Every structure is written in structure tokens, then in C-alpha cells.
Short mmCIF file of C-alpha atoms in Angstrom, two decimals:
data_model
loop_
_atom_site.label_atom_id
_atom_site.label_comp_id
_atom_site.label_asym_id
_atom_site.label_seq_id
_atom_site.Cartn_x
_atom_site.Cartn_y
_atom_site.Cartn_z
CA MET E 1 -33.20 29.56 -30.76
CA LYS E 2 -30.39 30.82 -28.85
CA MET E 3 -31.75 29.25 -25.48
CA LEU E 4 -32.80 25.89 -27.37
CA LYS E 5 -28.88 25.44 -28.18
CA ILE E 6 -27.72 26.36 -24.76
CA GLY E 7 -30.59 23.65 -23.76
CA SER E 8 -28.84 20.94 -26.22
CA ILE E 9 -25.23 21.85 -25.19
CA LEU E 10 -25.95 21.18 -21.41
CA ILE E 11 -28.14 17.79 -22.32
CA SER E 12 -25.11 16.84 -24.39
CA VAL E 13 -22.51 17.66 -21.64
CA LEU E 14 -24.80 15.60 -18.61
CA LEU E 15 -25.25 12.57 -21.63
CA ILE E 16 -21.26 12.59 -21.88
CA THR E 17 -20.71 13.13 -18.29
CA SER E 18 -23.01 10.10 -17.61
CA CYS E 19 -21.41 8.02 -19.89
CA ALA E 20 -18.28 8.63 -18.15
CA LYS E 21 -16.74 5.39 -16.92
CA GLU E 22 -15.87 5.78 -12.92
CA PRO E 23 -12.11 5.16 -12.13
CA ASP E 24 -11.79 1.48 -10.89
CA PHE E 25 -9.43 2.16 -8.38
CA ASP E 26 -8.97 5.11 -5.86
CA ILE E 27 -5.14 4.20 -6.32
CA LEU E 28 -3.16 2.17 -8.68
CA ILE E 29 0.18 0.80 -7.89
CA LYS E 30 1.62 -0.23 -11.35
CA ASN E 31 4.70 -2.14 -12.23
CA GLY E 32 6.10 -3.19 -9.04
CA LYS E 33 7.84 -6.40 -7.87
CA ILE E 34 5.37 -7.83 -5.63
CA VAL E 35 6.37 -9.84 -2.56
CA ASP E 36 3.10 -10.58 -1.21
CA GLY E 37 4.18 -11.79 2.39
CA SER E 38 3.30 -15.52 2.00
CA GLY E 39 7.38 -16.37 1.01
CA GLU E 40 6.42 -17.35 -2.42
CA SER E 41 8.42 -15.98 -5.21
CA ALA E 42 8.31 -12.28 -6.13
CA PHE E 43 6.45 -11.31 -9.35
CA THR E 44 5.77 -8.14 -11.50
CA GLY E 45 2.19 -6.61 -11.27
CA ASP E 46 -0.05 -3.97 -10.04
CA VAL E 47 -2.29 -3.45 -6.61
CA GLY E 48 -5.46 -1.80 -6.95
CA ILE E 49 -6.91 0.14 -3.68
CA ASN E 50 -10.32 1.34 -3.24
CA ALA E 51 -10.86 3.13 0.38
CA ASP E 52 -8.69 0.74 2.96
CA THR E 53 -9.01 -2.12 1.09
CA ILE E 54 -6.77 -3.97 -1.55
CA ASP E 55 -9.15 -4.67 -4.51
CA PHE E 56 -7.10 -6.11 -7.14
CA ILE E 57 -3.86 -7.66 -7.46
CA GLY E 58 -2.22 -8.61 -10.99
CA ASN E 59 -2.32 -7.10 -14.28
CA SER E 60 -4.18 -3.63 -14.29
CA GLU E 61 -4.32 -3.27 -18.17
CA ASN E 62 -6.83 -1.13 -19.07
CA LYS E 63 -7.95 -0.11 -15.58
CA THR E 64 -7.78 3.14 -14.31
CA ALA E 65 -7.24 4.94 -10.99
CA LYS E 66 -7.79 8.47 -9.84
CA GLN E 67 -4.42 8.10 -8.42
CA GLU E 68 -1.35 6.39 -9.88
CA ILE E 69 2.03 5.65 -8.60
CA ASP E 70 4.91 3.98 -10.68
CA ALA E 71 6.79 1.17 -8.94
CA THR E 72 8.53 0.30 -11.66
CA GLY E 73 12.41 -0.83 -9.80
CA LEU E 74 10.52 -0.99 -6.39
CA VAL E 75 9.33 -3.77 -4.42
CA VAL E 76 5.63 -3.75 -2.97
CA SER E 77 5.24 -5.65 0.13
CA PRO E 78 2.55 -6.04 3.14
CA GLY E 79 3.38 -2.90 5.84
CA PHE E 80 5.54 -4.30 8.57
CA ILE E 81 4.28 -5.52 12.56
CA ASN E 82 6.73 -4.36 15.15
CA MET E 83 5.96 -7.41 17.34
CA LEU E 84 7.68 -5.58 20.35
CA SER E 85 6.86 -1.82 20.26
CA TRP E 86 7.15 0.71 23.31
CA ALA E 87 5.68 3.30 21.03
CA ALA E 88 3.07 4.26 23.07
CA SER E 89 4.02 7.11 24.79
CA ALA E 90 6.04 8.73 21.99
CA LEU E 91 2.69 8.49 20.06
CA ASN E 92 0.80 10.33 22.23
CA LYS E 93 3.45 12.94 21.95
CA ASP E 94 3.55 12.75 18.10
CA GLY E 95 1.15 10.61 16.24
CA ARG E 96 3.28 10.56 13.15
CA SER E 97 5.35 7.65 14.33
CA ILE E 98 8.05 8.74 11.53
CA GLY E 99 11.03 6.36 12.80
CA ASP E 100 8.89 3.40 12.28
CA ILE E 101 7.36 4.30 9.03
CA LYS E 102 10.03 5.34 7.70
CA GLN E 103 11.09 1.47 7.86
CA GLY E 104 7.68 0.55 6.62
CA VAL E 105 6.06 -0.48 9.87
CA THR E 106 2.01 0.12 9.40
CA LEU E 107 1.38 -1.91 12.84
CA GLU E 108 2.82 -1.45 16.80
CA VAL E 109 2.33 -4.20 19.13
CA PHE E 110 2.65 -2.99 22.81
CA GLY E 111 2.30 -4.92 25.96
CA GLU E 112 5.66 -6.29 26.77
CA GLY E 113 4.74 -7.11 30.55
CA SER E 114 3.44 -3.89 31.11
CA SER E 115 0.58 -2.16 29.19
CA ILE E 116 -1.40 1.02 29.03
CA GLY E 117 -4.75 -0.60 30.62
CA PRO E 118 -6.54 -1.61 32.43
CA GLN E 119 -5.72 1.96 34.72
CA LYS E 120 -7.01 2.81 38.04
CA LYS E 121 -8.34 6.53 38.24
CA ILE E 122 -8.86 7.49 41.84
CA ASP E 123 -11.42 10.70 42.27
CA THR E 124 -10.00 11.97 45.30
CA VAL E 125 -12.97 14.49 45.97
CA ASN E 126 -15.58 11.63 45.26
CA ASN E 127 -13.55 8.85 46.93
CA THR E 128 -14.39 6.75 44.25
CA ILE E 129 -12.20 4.47 41.48
CA GLU E 130 -12.88 4.28 37.83
CA TRP E 131 -10.81 1.60 35.69
CA ILE E 132 -10.01 2.71 32.27
CA SER E 133 -9.91 -0.49 30.20
CA LEU E 134 -6.73 -1.30 27.93
CA ASN E 135 -9.22 -1.06 24.87
CA GLU E 136 -10.34 2.55 25.91
CA LYS E 137 -6.71 3.66 26.34
CA LEU E 138 -5.83 2.35 22.70
CA GLN E 139 -9.38 4.26 21.41
CA ALA E 140 -8.11 7.24 23.12
CA MET E 141 -4.87 6.89 20.73
CA VAL E 142 -6.54 6.48 17.60
CA ILE E 143 -9.01 9.29 18.59
CA LYS E 144 -6.06 11.63 18.88
CA GLY E 145 -4.63 10.60 15.85
CA VAL E 146 -1.70 8.01 15.04
CA SER E 147 -0.27 6.95 11.90
CA PRO E 148 0.34 3.33 12.10
CA ASN E 149 -2.31 0.56 13.74
CA ILE E 150 -1.77 -0.37 17.01
CA ALA E 151 -2.61 -3.52 19.42
CA SER E 152 -1.59 -4.85 22.63
CA PHE E 153 -1.40 -7.48 25.16
CA ILE E 154 -2.60 -7.26 28.39
CA GLY E 155 0.37 -7.16 30.78
CA ALA E 156 1.06 -9.46 33.73
CA THR E 157 3.05 -6.58 35.13
CA THR E 158 0.06 -4.36 34.99
CA LEU E 159 -2.19 -6.93 36.55
CA ARG E 160 -0.24 -7.34 39.60
CA ILE E 161 0.24 -3.95 39.86
CA ASN E 162 -3.41 -3.48 39.88
CA THR E 163 -4.01 -6.23 42.57
CA VAL E 164 -0.87 -6.98 44.58
CA GLY E 165 0.60 -4.03 43.90
CA TYR E 166 4.76 -3.96 44.06
CA GLU E 167 5.11 -6.48 47.21
CA ASP E 168 6.93 -10.14 46.77
CA ARG E 169 3.99 -12.17 47.66
CA PRO E 170 1.60 -14.18 45.93
CA PRO E 171 -1.76 -13.01 45.01
CA THR E 172 -4.63 -13.64 47.16
CA ALA E 173 -7.65 -15.98 45.65
CA ILE E 174 -9.61 -12.71 45.10
CA GLU E 175 -6.91 -10.96 43.67
CA LEU E 176 -6.10 -13.43 41.43
CA ASP E 177 -9.79 -13.82 40.34
CA SER E 178 -9.65 -10.17 39.69
CA MET E 179 -6.56 -10.35 37.52
CA LYS E 180 -8.67 -13.14 35.73
CA MET E 181 -11.56 -10.99 35.00
CA MET E 182 -9.27 -8.14 33.97
CA VAL E 183 -7.73 -10.82 31.26
CA GLU E 184 -11.37 -11.29 29.96
CA GLN E 185 -12.64 -8.17 29.48
CA ALA E 186 -9.23 -7.12 27.40
CA MET E 187 -9.57 -10.38 25.48
CA GLU E 188 -12.86 -9.51 24.62
CA GLU E 189 -11.95 -5.79 24.06
CA GLY E 190 -9.52 -7.19 21.40
CA ALA E 191 -6.10 -7.96 23.09
CA MET E 192 -3.86 -10.45 21.66
CA GLY E 193 -2.87 -12.21 24.57
CA ILE E 194 -0.94 -11.72 28.07
CA GLY E 195 3.02 -10.17 27.82
CA SER E 196 4.86 -11.06 30.72
CA SER E 197 8.44 -9.31 31.29
CA LEU E 198 9.94 -11.69 34.32
CA ILE E 199 13.32 -10.60 34.81
CA TYR E 200 12.18 -7.08 36.25
CA ALA E 201 10.24 -6.42 39.62
CA PRO E 202 7.25 -6.89 40.20
CA ALA E 203 6.80 -9.38 37.58
CA PHE E 204 9.88 -11.30 38.82
CA TYR E 205 7.55 -12.35 41.98
CA SER E 206 5.33 -13.78 40.16
CA SER E 207 5.32 -17.93 40.37
CA THR E 208 4.69 -20.21 37.37
CA GLU E 209 1.51 -21.43 38.62
CA GLU E 210 -0.03 -17.52 38.94
CA LEU E 211 0.97 -17.24 35.09
CA ILE E 212 -0.52 -20.65 34.05
CA GLU E 213 -3.83 -19.39 35.95
CA ILE E 214 -4.41 -16.17 34.17
CA SER E 215 -2.98 -17.70 30.98
CA LYS E 216 -5.53 -20.36 30.98
CA VAL E 217 -8.24 -17.30 30.29
CA ALA E 218 -6.33 -15.78 27.56
CA ALA E 219 -6.40 -19.25 26.08
CA GLU E 220 -10.08 -19.38 26.22
CA TYR E 221 -9.94 -16.83 23.58
CA ASP E 222 -7.11 -18.38 21.63
CA GLY E 223 -4.71 -15.35 22.76
CA LEU E 224 -1.22 -15.74 23.05
CA TYR E 225 1.30 -15.73 25.80
CA ILE E 226 4.32 -13.69 24.90
CA SER E 227 7.09 -13.23 27.65
CA HIS E 228 10.42 -11.41 28.35
CA ILE E 229 11.56 -15.18 29.85
CA ARG E 230 13.03 -14.94 33.88
CA SER E 231 16.59 -15.47 32.24
CA GLU E 232 17.96 -14.70 28.83
CA GLY E 233 21.66 -15.93 30.20
CA ASN E 234 22.74 -18.52 32.99
CA LYS E 235 19.14 -19.87 33.52
CA LEU E 236 18.13 -19.52 29.99
CA LEU E 237 17.30 -23.15 29.29
CA GLU E 238 15.57 -23.62 32.50
CA SER E 239 13.32 -20.32 31.91
CA ILE E 240 12.31 -21.86 28.21
CA ASP E 241 11.40 -24.72 30.38
CA GLU E 242 9.05 -22.83 32.21
CA LEU E 243 7.33 -21.23 29.26
CA LEU E 244 6.96 -24.16 27.47
CA ARG E 245 5.43 -25.39 31.03
CA ILE E 246 2.56 -22.68 30.55
CA ALA E 247 2.09 -23.27 27.18
CA LYS E 248 0.85 -26.81 28.03
CA GLU E 249 -0.76 -26.78 31.13
CA ALA E 250 -2.57 -23.44 30.30
CA ASN E 251 -3.21 -24.98 26.63
CA ILE E 252 -2.07 -21.49 24.96
CA ARG E 253 0.20 -20.50 22.21
CA ALA E 254 3.29 -18.76 23.37
CA GLU E 255 6.15 -16.76 21.82
CA ILE E 256 9.65 -15.59 23.09
CA TYR E 257 10.31 -11.89 23.42
CA HIS E 258 13.63 -10.88 21.99
CA LEU E 259 15.23 -14.17 21.69
CA LYS E 260 18.90 -14.26 22.76
CA MET E 261 21.81 -15.77 24.44
CA SER E 262 23.02 -13.22 27.21
CA GLY E 263 26.72 -13.06 28.51
CA LYS E 264 29.73 -14.54 26.37
CA ASP E 265 29.19 -17.65 29.04
CA ASN E 266 26.15 -18.37 27.57
CA TRP E 267 26.52 -18.07 23.90
CA HIS E 268 27.66 -21.52 23.29
CA LYS E 269 23.84 -22.50 24.33
CA PHE E 270 22.21 -21.44 20.61
CA ASP E 271 21.83 -25.14 19.51
CA ASP E 272 20.17 -26.13 22.71
CA VAL E 273 17.93 -23.34 22.65
CA VAL E 274 16.78 -24.11 18.95
CA ALA E 275 16.99 -28.07 19.94
CA LYS E 276 14.46 -27.16 22.73
CA ILE E 277 12.17 -24.97 21.14
CA ASP E 278 11.89 -27.33 17.98
CA SER E 279 11.05 -30.23 19.96
CA ALA E 280 8.14 -28.14 21.70
CA ARG E 281 6.86 -27.36 18.26
CA LYS E 282 7.21 -31.23 17.42
CA SER E 283 5.55 -32.51 20.34
CA GLY E 284 2.43 -30.12 19.18
CA LEU E 285 2.81 -26.81 21.26
CA THR E 286 2.89 -24.01 19.11
CA ILE E 287 5.96 -22.04 20.13
CA THR E 288 7.40 -18.59 18.52
CA THR E 289 9.95 -16.37 18.65
CA ASN E 290 10.89 -12.33 18.23
CA MET E 291 14.06 -10.58 17.82
CA TYR E 292 15.81 -7.04 17.36
CA SER E 293 18.97 -7.58 15.13
CA TYR E 294 21.46 -5.70 17.08
CA ILE E 295 24.17 -7.29 19.40
CA ALA E 296 23.18 -4.86 22.81
CA GLY E 297 19.95 -4.69 24.61
CA SER E 298 18.35 -1.66 26.37
CA THR E 299 16.64 -1.12 29.37
CA GLY E 300 17.36 0.60 33.05
CA LEU E 301 19.84 -0.02 35.71
CA ASP E 302 17.48 -1.72 37.46
CA ALA E 303 18.20 -4.88 35.62
CA SER E 304 21.56 -4.73 37.37
CA MET E 305 20.44 -4.90 40.99
CA PRO E 306 18.55 -7.79 42.79
CA PRO E 307 14.79 -7.65 42.47
CA TRP E 308 14.43 -7.44 46.42
CA VAL E 309 15.69 -3.95 46.80
CA GLN E 310 13.09 -3.08 44.19
CA GLU E 311 10.11 -4.34 45.93
CA GLY E 312 7.50 -1.55 46.87
CA GLY E 313 8.31 0.67 43.51
CA TYR E 314 10.84 3.06 42.93
CA ASP E 315 10.61 5.34 45.99
CA LYS E 316 11.06 2.63 48.11
CA TRP E 317 13.86 1.54 46.11
CA ALA E 318 15.36 4.49 46.06
CA GLU E 319 14.91 4.95 49.83
CA ARG E 320 16.93 1.62 50.31
CA LEU E 321 19.63 2.55 48.12
CA GLN E 322 20.43 5.55 50.85
CA ASP E 323 20.53 3.09 53.75
CA PRO E 324 23.90 2.02 54.20
CA LYS E 325 23.31 -1.45 55.51
CA ILE E 326 20.92 -2.08 52.89
CA ARG E 327 23.34 -0.44 49.96
CA LYS E 328 26.23 -2.72 51.22
CA LYS E 329 23.89 -6.14 51.00
CA VAL E 330 22.91 -4.51 47.34
CA LEU E 331 26.74 -4.07 46.39
CA GLU E 332 27.42 -7.63 47.86
CA ASP E 333 24.70 -8.98 45.25
CA MET E 334 25.56 -6.89 42.17
CA ARG E 335 29.17 -8.49 42.59
CA LYS E 336 28.93 -12.32 43.43
CA PRO E 337 27.31 -14.32 40.50
CA ALA E 338 23.74 -13.85 40.02
CA ILE E 339 21.91 -17.29 40.12
CA GLU E 340 18.55 -16.79 41.37
CA TRP E 341 18.03 -13.27 39.29
CA GLU E 342 19.02 -11.87 36.06
CA SER E 343 22.00 -9.54 36.34
CA LEU E 344 22.66 -7.39 32.89
CA MET E 345 25.50 -6.11 34.76
CA GLN E 346 26.96 -9.10 34.52
CA ALA E 347 26.12 -10.33 31.22
CA ALA E 348 27.55 -7.13 29.62
CA GLY E 349 31.13 -8.26 31.89
CA SER E 350 32.04 -5.03 32.38
CA ALA E 351 30.89 -1.51 32.79
CA ASP E 352 32.61 -0.18 29.70
CA LYS E 353 30.01 -2.07 27.93
CA MET E 354 27.09 -0.24 29.40
CA ILE E 355 26.23 3.02 27.48
CA LEU E 356 23.50 5.61 29.63
CA VAL E 357 21.33 7.07 27.52
CA GLY E 358 18.47 7.81 29.38
CA PHE E 359 17.85 10.66 32.19
CA ASP E 360 15.03 12.35 33.68
CA ASN E 361 16.92 14.63 35.98
CA ASP E 362 18.12 17.66 33.66
CA SER E 363 21.11 17.98 35.61
CA LEU E 364 22.73 14.55 34.95
CA ARG E 365 21.62 14.73 30.95
CA TYR E 366 25.72 15.61 30.36
CA LEU E 367 26.31 12.25 31.55
CA THR E 368 24.11 11.06 28.22
CA GLY E 369 26.25 8.34 25.75
CA LYS E 370 28.76 7.90 28.35
CA THR E 371 29.72 4.66 30.05
CA LEU E 372 28.78 3.66 33.25
CA ALA E 373 32.87 2.70 33.69
CA GLU E 374 33.63 6.61 32.61
CA VAL E 375 31.13 7.81 34.74
CA ALA E 376 32.32 5.89 37.65
CA LYS E 377 35.90 7.06 37.01
CA MET E 378 34.74 10.61 36.83
CA ARG E 379 33.21 9.88 40.08
CA ASN E 380 36.22 8.16 41.61
CA THR E 381 33.01 5.39 42.54
CA THR E 382 33.00 1.57 41.56
CA PRO E 383 30.86 1.21 38.93
CA GLU E 384 28.01 -0.60 41.31
CA GLU E 385 27.97 2.14 43.45
CA THR E 386 27.85 4.78 40.72
CA ALA E 387 24.68 2.87 39.00
CA MET E 388 23.14 3.06 43.10
CA ASP E 389 24.03 6.45 42.92
CA LEU E 390 22.29 7.42 39.60
CA VAL E 391 18.95 5.84 40.05
CA VAL E 392 18.48 7.89 43.30
CA GLN E 393 19.73 11.27 42.21
CA ASN E 394 17.93 10.80 38.64
CA GLY E 395 14.39 10.33 40.62
CA SER E 396 13.59 7.26 38.41
CA ASP E 397 15.51 4.37 36.61
CA VAL E 398 18.11 5.12 33.88
CA SER E 399 18.08 3.59 30.63
CA THR E 400 21.08 1.86 29.58
CA VAL E 401 22.18 -0.19 26.60
CA TYR E 402 24.16 -3.72 27.59
CA PHE E 403 26.28 -5.01 25.04
CA MET E 404 25.36 -8.58 25.80
CA MET E 405 25.44 -10.60 22.74
CA SER E 406 27.33 -12.55 19.81
CA GLU E 407 27.24 -11.41 16.33
CA GLU E 408 27.24 -14.97 15.15
CA ASN E 409 24.10 -15.77 17.49
CA VAL E 410 22.11 -12.86 16.01
CA LYS E 411 22.80 -13.74 12.23
CA LYS E 412 21.62 -17.38 12.59
CA GLN E 413 18.61 -16.20 14.86
CA ILE E 414 17.26 -14.33 11.76
CA ALA E 415 17.21 -17.50 9.59
CA LEU E 416 15.31 -19.41 12.13
CA PRO E 417 11.82 -20.11 10.36
CA TRP E 418 9.92 -19.11 13.23
CA MET E 419 11.59 -15.96 13.82
CA SER E 420 9.93 -12.95 13.37
CA PHE E 421 10.79 -8.97 14.59
CA GLY E 422 10.01 -6.49 17.20
CA SER E 423 12.30 -2.80 17.64
CA ASP E 424 11.85 -3.27 21.63
CA ALA E 425 11.72 0.53 21.16
CA GLY E 426 9.65 3.70 20.27
CA SER E 427 9.07 5.23 17.21
CA TYR E 428 10.23 8.94 17.16
CA ALA E 429 11.30 11.84 15.42
CA THR E 430 14.55 13.16 15.23
CA GLU E 431 12.99 16.65 16.60
CA GLY E 432 11.79 18.52 19.39
CA ASP E 433 11.73 16.58 23.10
CA PHE E 434 12.74 13.42 21.66
CA LEU E 435 16.53 14.80 21.00
CA LYS E 436 16.82 15.55 24.96
CA TYR E 437 17.13 11.89 25.31
CA SER E 438 19.49 9.41 23.46
CA THR E 439 18.06 5.82 22.63
CA HIS E 440 19.41 2.38 21.06
CA PRO E 441 19.60 2.48 17.41
CA ARG E 442 16.80 -0.08 17.03
CA ALA E 443 14.29 2.48 17.21
CA TYR E 444 15.21 4.01 14.14
CA GLY E 445 16.89 1.16 12.15
CA ASN E 446 15.68 -2.31 13.11
CA PHE E 447 13.87 -3.19 10.42
CA ALA E 448 15.67 -1.31 7.78
CA ARG E 449 18.68 -3.30 9.46
CA VAL E 450 16.75 -6.70 8.70
CA ILE E 451 16.45 -5.83 5.46
CA GLY E 452 19.31 -4.08 3.96
CA LYS E 453 22.27 -5.18 6.08
CA TYR E 454 21.05 -8.98 7.04
CA THR E 455 19.13 -9.96 3.78
CA ARG E 456 20.45 -7.94 1.05
CA ASP E 457 24.03 -7.46 1.79
CA GLU E 458 24.40 -10.81 3.87
CA LYS E 459 22.03 -12.96 2.20
CA LEU E 460 21.19 -14.69 5.35
CA ILE E 461 17.68 -15.03 4.07
CA SER E 462 16.10 -14.43 0.50
CA LEU E 463 14.07 -10.92 0.58
CA GLU E 464 10.52 -13.14 -0.11
CA GLU E 465 11.82 -15.00 3.56
CA ALA E 466 12.43 -11.57 5.17
CA ILE E 467 8.84 -10.45 3.86
CA ARG E 468 7.22 -12.88 5.14
CA LYS E 469 8.81 -12.85 8.78
CA LEU E 470 8.09 -8.95 8.79
CA THR E 471 4.40 -9.84 7.55
CA SER E 472 2.37 -12.67 7.51
CA LEU E 473 4.41 -14.81 10.23
CA PRO E 474 3.61 -12.01 13.18
CA ALA E 475 0.15 -11.79 11.79
CA SER E 476 -0.40 -15.17 11.81
CA ASN E 477 0.97 -15.45 15.35
CA LEU E 478 -1.33 -12.62 16.37
CA LYS E 479 -4.22 -14.30 14.82
CA ILE E 480 -5.31 -11.14 13.20
CA LYS E 481 -7.51 -10.60 9.99
CA LYS E 482 -6.97 -8.96 7.22
CA ARG E 483 -3.68 -7.79 7.60
CA GLY E 484 -0.03 -9.20 7.03
CA SER E 485 -0.64 -10.06 3.42
CA LEU E 486 -1.09 -8.46 -0.08
CA LYS E 487 -4.36 -10.29 -0.80
CA ALA E 488 -7.90 -9.07 -2.26
CA GLY E 489 -9.83 -8.29 0.53
CA ASN E 490 -7.06 -7.30 3.07
CA TYR E 491 -6.72 -3.82 4.49
CA ALA E 492 -4.35 -1.56 2.40
CA ASP E 493 -1.35 -1.57 4.70
CA ILE E 494 1.40 -1.32 2.27
CA ALA E 495 5.20 -0.91 2.22
CA ILE E 496 6.94 -0.06 -0.95
CA PHE E 497 11.09 0.33 -0.98
CA ASP E 498 13.86 0.52 -3.03
CA TYR E 499 15.62 -2.77 -2.34
CA ASP E 500 18.86 -1.43 -3.35
CA LYS E 501 18.81 1.65 -1.26
CA VAL E 502 17.02 0.47 2.07
CA GLN E 503 19.67 1.08 5.06
CA ASP E 504 19.74 2.03 8.50
CA HIS E 505 21.84 4.89 9.51
CA ALA E 506 21.43 4.73 13.29
CA THR E 507 24.26 4.35 15.64
CA PHE E 508 24.64 3.86 19.29
CA GLU E 509 26.86 7.08 19.02
CA LYS E 510 24.35 8.79 16.83
CA PRO E 511 21.06 6.75 17.17
CA HIS E 512 18.73 9.77 16.13
CA GLN E 513 18.76 8.97 12.41
CA TYR E 514 16.25 8.10 10.10
CA ALA E 515 16.36 4.92 7.99
CA THR E 516 16.23 5.60 4.05
CA GLY E 517 15.13 3.54 1.11
CA MET E 518 11.34 3.23 1.93
CA VAL E 519 9.55 5.08 -0.45
CA HIS E 520 5.92 5.12 -0.14
CA VAL E 521 3.66 3.56 3.08
CA PHE E 522 0.17 3.26 3.14
CA VAL E 523 -2.24 2.63 6.37
CA ASN E 524 -5.32 1.63 5.77
CA GLY E 525 -5.20 2.86 2.12
CA THR E 526 -4.00 6.14 3.25
CA HIS E 527 -0.78 7.73 1.92
CA VAL E 528 1.56 8.02 5.39
CA LEU E 529 4.54 8.39 3.64
CA LYS E 530 4.99 9.85 -0.19
CA ASP E 531 8.35 10.04 -1.74
CA GLY E 532 10.01 9.29 1.34
CA GLU E 533 8.43 11.96 3.25
CA HIS E 534 5.91 11.44 5.96
CA THR E 535 2.22 13.34 4.66
CA GLY E 536 1.10 13.93 8.15
CA LYS E 537 -1.78 11.63 7.82
CA LYS E 538 -2.78 9.77 10.82
CA PRO E 539 -5.23 6.98 9.81
CA GLY E 540 -4.09 4.15 12.37
CA ARG E 541 -6.66 1.91 13.89
CA VAL E 542 -6.64 -0.62 16.92
CA VAL E 543 -6.28 -3.87 15.72
CA LYS E 544 -8.48 -6.46 17.40
CA GLY E 545 -7.03 -9.85 18.46
CA PRO E 546 -8.45 -13.19 18.38
CA GLY E 547 -11.15 -13.07 21.03
CA TYR E 548 -12.67 -9.86 20.21
CA VAL E 549 -16.50 -9.54 20.84
CA LYS E 550 -18.17 -6.83 19.14
#
């Protein structure tokens, strides 16, 4: 009898278990203010996630989940897309991407001129050359583990270095064919298109015709040509004309990286720039832009010296800077108005508007955070000579912040309907080796600043429009699938934040400070930021462009 009783109990338990309903969702985000990325008005609702996908948006009454998140009083939006990211090297050191994850960034897009592949690997023992493709480099990052999704353009600079090298000359027919083959392979493996950065050597040496030819290949795969144009200052309008010519003759969609009017003498060009882009769009060209939300840019001291002295790469550059005759010529070129090349020292206007933020040589790091003017005074040398000396002594270029833009233009640009956003920076942590270097505050605050300062506080655009510019607009420009909007069937890349508390804290004096106000972030359905703290999860994937061939 006892055995029969036990058997009856077991059968009852099994029957109850089999009748119990499985939860509808793995995760259910309830009662949030949903801003879906479309630009349409926000609404209160719930978002259900199963595995890596958004399964439901609406009223989830009577539905259950393994995990529920109460988003009452919080905004629920798609994860943000960083259209200009330099996070690749930082992610190889620390895949968590804390600086950007704490701002809601779920996709980092690389490739402004230089890309992490294709890369030449030389076997000196067997005297052979092996090529590692852009996709292989991206996949290696994912295998190692990264929190955000990653994507990349193939860099026009990288194509040139892989074929022509650092020489100032046109590519031969064979070299140009090699470039095209690299573009074809990258596009079929999922590259977003071609990225160029034309103020820097050796990209500066590329002709418009060369850029058209390689862009034609990317156009066959519906890729995007995206460019740090040849001038953002004295020849800004002419440089936009060059981009428009490339777009037209290569039949390719085009975007301008970090649109700006550099140098006080060029601030008045805003209306002409907008008129030129609007006219091109009305004529049938697909032209878009992106920006960072600061009045200062950041690059190297190379951007203050003529490209001719940099031909051949760093070693040749440093060697020339130590030759008295060449040095004298460089000094003359740095001081006279730069017409045929872009001088950011001249755009800044004076050396006290240039902050030195990145040294590789430990013995120079005490200068971090000082202006070039301050260092020149310490050394009793001119700013131009000081810049040359620092490049030689550092053993590499020196990262520098240049104050060049007007706040008024930054505000007007944010409101442009075809403007998206990119940090033009890495994604760091406020710990470890990252603290050996200073950086631009945009690395920690660019996206929070768009939402907090410019949308909530200054009301330049609505929250719905801000989210559109951070999500569905760049996703559409990149032509990526199932990302950039909150929609059933899309991947669950989601940012949940307290709109009243979103704030950037990084400053030029103290840039290593996280933004606040982001509460939860999901990447491919995985909880990466929970209650404002990183979970350590690394679910990031390589996101493929429109030409991807399985």
C-alpha cells in the first residue's frame, strides 16, 4: 500500500508539472516609455525577449517571463549605434566596452580610413605572405569576447598601405586591381563599405579618380562610401564637392564623417554646407552625415604638419624632422597659410587651444594635459618646433585635442534630419592601462551628451528624434538588418535609461569619467548592463553589411 501511495504522488506531481505553462518570455520589460527608434511618439508598453530576439511589444497582461524588469519611469529604446568608433584596440584589451555600454551603445562601427584588416602577415622562415581578412580580424575579436556588436568599413588608407605603401604616387594598374579585389572580398564578407580619411598621409596622396574606382566595387554590393573629407576648413565646400563627385560617378551612397566647420574663419560656412548637401539629396544622391557633440576634435600632431614630410611612414617622417634643412622647410609650411593641405594647428588658431593627451614614451607623460603653448614655453621653443621635437622624442605621433568649432554650429548640426552620431574615440574603462593616457571626453560622454545636454536640457530636438538619430537612421544608412529599432523579430539590442538623470561627466581636464543615467543594456538579448553596473557578459557579434554573401 505504501508503494502505491508513493507512486500516486509521483504521478500527480508529473501531471501537475506537465500541465504547468512555460513562461512566454525569457525576459519581460514592463511599463516602460517605449521610444522605438522610428521617430514616432513614445508610448507606454512592454517588451518581451526570447533568446536573442524581441518577440513582443505591447500590453503583456497575462503573459509571464523567467525574468521581469520594471521599467516604470524609464525610457526603453533600441541600443545606440556608434557610427565612428576607434574602439577596436581597446576592445582587444578589455572587451567589456564599459565607457560606451554605460551610454547605451550596442554597435561599434570601425574603419575611418584605417581598418583592422586585411592585414599582411609575413612568415620570414618560409618566406611567404599570408593575408588575414577584415572579417577574420573581426571574428577573432568576437571569439575573444566583446560586449557590444562590432562592424567595419574597409579602410581606403589600409588598401593603399597594402599595395602602394606610404609613397606619394598613384597606384599602378596592378595595384589598383589588388585594391579592388580586397574591396570585393571585404564586401562579400560583410564590410559596410569604404571609409576614407583624406587629410592624413598616405590617404592624402589618393586622387579622386582612385577613390571613385574602388568605390565602384563597393557600390556593386550596395555599400556606403564614408569619408573624413579632404578639408573641413579652408576648402570645406570644395571637399564636399569631391565627395559628391565620388558618390555620383561611382553610383554609391555617401556619408561625411564628423561634419564640422573647422577654424573661426570657416564657421560662417554652415548654411552653404547644408544647402550643398540638401541640393545633392534633392538631385537623387543619397548623402548623410555624422558628428560628435563637442567643439574640439582630437587626432595627432601629424595634422599640424604638411603631408609631404610624412611620406614613407613614421620612421621617414621622424628622420626628416631631424634634418636641419628639411626642418626649416616644415617650419615655413606650418606657419604660412595652408591651402593645399589641412592644418589643424591653424584651424585651432593658436597653440594654447591644443591639448596634448597621448604619449607612448613614459618620459613624456608628465606633459599630458598641458597645451602645446605651455610645453613650448617650458622648453623655450616655438610651438611648431616643439611639435616637431615631441613627435621625434615620443617615437610616434602625439595625440592632441584641437579646439576648432563653434558651439552655435554644433547645436545647429544636431538638428539636421540626416545627422547621426559617432564618438570618433575608443571605449575605455576608468582603470588599468587606460589611465596611462588622457583622452577626449567624447570617449565617455558623446551619446549621453546628445540625450542629456542637447535634447533634455537645451531642447534642440525631441527625445523621439534624438533616438531616431542614434538608432534607426544609422542602421538605415548602413543597411543592416534587424537592428536599430524596437520591432518584433529584431535582435534584442536595447537601452533602458532614466531620461531625467542621463548625464555626461567627462571633461577635457578629467576625461576618464563614466556617464550616468543608463540603467539596463541588452545586447543580443543578453543583460550587459544591470542597474547601472556592467555584468561582465560579452555577447557581441559581427554585424554584416548589405553585400554579405553566406
